[in-house]
Amino acid sequence: MSTATTTSTPTLTLRPDNLKRIDLSNFEARPGNDFSSAFTAFDEPLEGDQADYLPQRFAELKQELVQNPEKVVESWKRLKLVLGDKIKLIEQEGSNIIPEISFNEIQKLDPAKRQNILEKGCVIIRNVFPKEKALEFKKDAQEYIKLNPQTKGYPASDPIVYELYWSKSQVNARSDPKMMETMKFINNLWHTNDPNVEVSLNHNLSYADRFRIRNPGDDSFTLGPHADGGCIERWEDEEYRKCYKDVFNGDWENYDSYDVTHRTKANMNIYPVANACSVFRSFQGWLSMSSVGPSEGTILLAPFIKEITSYFLLKPFFDEFDELDLQSSKFPGSKLGKNQEFNEKSHPDLNLSKLMTSIPKVQPGDAVFWHCDLIHAVDPVHKGELDSSVMYIPAVPLCDLNTKYLKLQREALLKGLTGPDFPGFPTSEAETNHQNRADSKFVYQVGGLQALQELGLEPIKYDENDSQGVKAVIDNFNKELFYKV
Ligand SMILES: *[C@@H]1O[C@H](CO)[C@@H](O)[C@H](O)[C@H]1NC(C)=O
Ligand SMILES: *[C@@H]1O[C@H](CO)[C@@H](O)[C@H](O)[C@H]1NC(C)=O
């Protein structure tokens, strides 16, 4: 079915003159140099907990957010009890607590399995690609590096994360009809009850990120427990905080982690962070290109999305004795212009050593996805015997924020620049002189018309039955990116 697109429409004339291009010459470059800039773990540590105190205005922010202190205190007590139970459950189950399904199931997923994914906020999808295909992606990526020895990465001396976005192997993995279908499935774990909300969960965009090839023994690629999607922004931005209003109102049980209504206009970057994702990414994810088990340089996740998110959102309002603290400007683990971080001291009730759960062993071709608020970490040391290699591929639905990004990213694709969220855009040499880079013809070859649309290279048509909100985002997509539809 999906591959039919490629075969039944063999000659699409790509129309480069229809693209509304952007002049990047005055574009302000992203801060930071490499992978490390987003994390405080790479900075000099501060004494005690003074790192947690933000400027005084953030004390006022707390008072503004907590309108009904008594209700919030009660809800905090309930939450701590539930959290303790969840952590015990995680301790018992270990990696088995992470939901797993197979690619073949996604078209018609059993409702109980779907519910389990929603509850945990993460999922392993087995066999998105056959093993051989995923290994071929890795081999092709390595050949691309060999062919282009100027390729940069982090750490510079012996890279693990390569500053590559447009190898044919990456573009193929992202644009393959099976991956598009996976994205659509993942985006549709979200919902909205309002037909005017400007988002289309059925239209997935392609977000160019990098890949990692981590060798056994490596201990330089350490990422402690953190959450993406901004930091203090969750409390400070007026639109972003609406996503969590039930939590701030002392009613966390009713908080819906999958309501997309206020997500697409949230500002996750009041204080821009190098490497931070500025699009609305419903789930972050990666595709495995190797066989990796727990402690072999893989990812650890904090399941139970609703409880964990509620906990970290409420934590700044309580001191270490669980007394309400609306006076201090303390926001544990939050710093302006950094990722939201978690440690035993900042968030003791998370019992991080028990909470953080390694995903079960994955094979090449399996993918893992985690909710954009979910706490995650990477094994500090890779104790396995084989490489731990993944391609980062998130799920990104169509909305105006993401269209705006796509317009920049399209320039990156056409010129071989880094992804616009990444260091060096648009000035560094990146892949501008790389041989055998993917171009729009290649995109069409591997994914057909839909893959071109996902990268902003062809307009999208809507259905008459689509909601007002869906029609509006598609109209905007076409208007922003093209002269003619
Ligand atoms: C996203 O994936 C679905 C399912 O394969 C596909 O129908 C759609 O065209 C894809 N891309 C866009 C931009 O909609
Ligand atoms: C989690 O940590 C808290 C505080 O350190 C402790 O009181 C509690 O017993 C721990 N819970 C579990 C399930 O380990």
mmCIF file of N, CA, C and O and ligand atoms in Angstrom, residues 84 87-88 91 348-349 351 354, ligand 2:
data_model
loop_
_atom_site.group_PDB
_atom_site.id
_atom_site.type_symbol
_atom_site.label_atom_id
_atom_site.label_comp_id
_atom_site.label_asym_id
_atom_site.label_seq_id
_atom_site.Cartn_x
_atom_site.Cartn_y
_atom_site.Cartn_z
ATOM 1 N N GLY A 84 4.898 6.612 45.170
ATOM 2 C CA GLY A 84 5.594 5.532 45.880
ATOM 3 C C GLY A 84 5.164 4.169 45.349
ATOM 4 O O GLY A 84 6.007 3.290 45.131
ATOM 5 N N ILE A 87 6.663 3.503 41.918
ATOM 6 C CA ILE A 87 8.091 3.196 41.977
ATOM 7 C C ILE A 87 8.298 1.751 42.443
ATOM 8 O O ILE A 87 9.155 1.042 41.904
ATOM 9 N N LYS A 88 7.475 1.301 43.367
ATOM 10 C CA LYS A 88 7.570 -0.104 43.798
ATOM 11 C C LYS A 88 7.274 -1.044 42.635
ATOM 12 O O LYS A 88 7.944 -2.063 42.444
ATOM 13 N N GLU A 91 10.163 -1.211 40.355
ATOM 14 C CA GLU A 91 11.207 -2.033 40.946
ATOM 15 C C GLU A 91 10.955 -3.520 40.702
ATOM 16 O O GLU A 91 11.869 -4.286 40.418
ATOM 17 N N PRO A 348 13.957 14.220 45.428
ATOM 18 C CA PRO A 348 14.187 12.982 46.193
ATOM 19 C C PRO A 348 13.097 11.933 46.025
ATOM 20 O O PRO A 348 13.391 10.738 46.008
ATOM 21 N N ASP A 349 11.836 12.355 45.908
ATOM 22 C CA ASP A 349 10.757 11.356 45.862
ATOM 23 C C ASP A 349 10.719 10.560 44.568
ATOM 24 O O ASP A 349 9.947 9.613 44.449
ATOM 25 N N ASN A 351 13.170 8.857 43.609
ATOM 26 C CA ASN A 351 14.007 7.671 43.851
ATOM 27 C C ASN A 351 14.645 7.239 42.528
ATOM 28 O O ASN A 351 14.433 6.118 42.051
ATOM 29 N N LYS A 354 15.809 3.891 41.375
ATOM 30 C CA LYS A 354 14.804 2.854 41.144
ATOM 31 C C LYS A 354 13.913 3.202 39.959
ATOM 32 O O LYS A 354 13.485 2.331 39.208
HETATM 33 C C1 LIG B 2 11.569 7.046 47.814
HETATM 34 O O1 LIG B 2 12.319 8.046 48.462
HETATM 35 C C2 LIG B 2 11.694 8.618 49.605
HETATM 36 C C3 LIG B 2 12.510 9.813 50.047
HETATM 37 O O2 LIG B 2 13.878 9.606 49.918
HETATM 38 C C4 LIG B 2 11.516 7.538 50.650
HETATM 39 O O3 LIG B 2 10.919 8.072 51.784
HETATM 40 C C5 LIG B 2 10.650 6.430 50.055
HETATM 41 O O4 LIG B 2 10.527 5.353 50.953
HETATM 42 C C6 LIG B 2 11.210 5.911 48.735
HETATM 43 N N1 LIG B 2 10.221 5.050 48.092
HETATM 44 C C7 LIG B 2 10.498 3.905 47.496
HETATM 45 C C8 LIG B 2 9.370 3.170 46.870
HETATM 46 O O5 LIG B 2 11.615 3.482 47.413
#
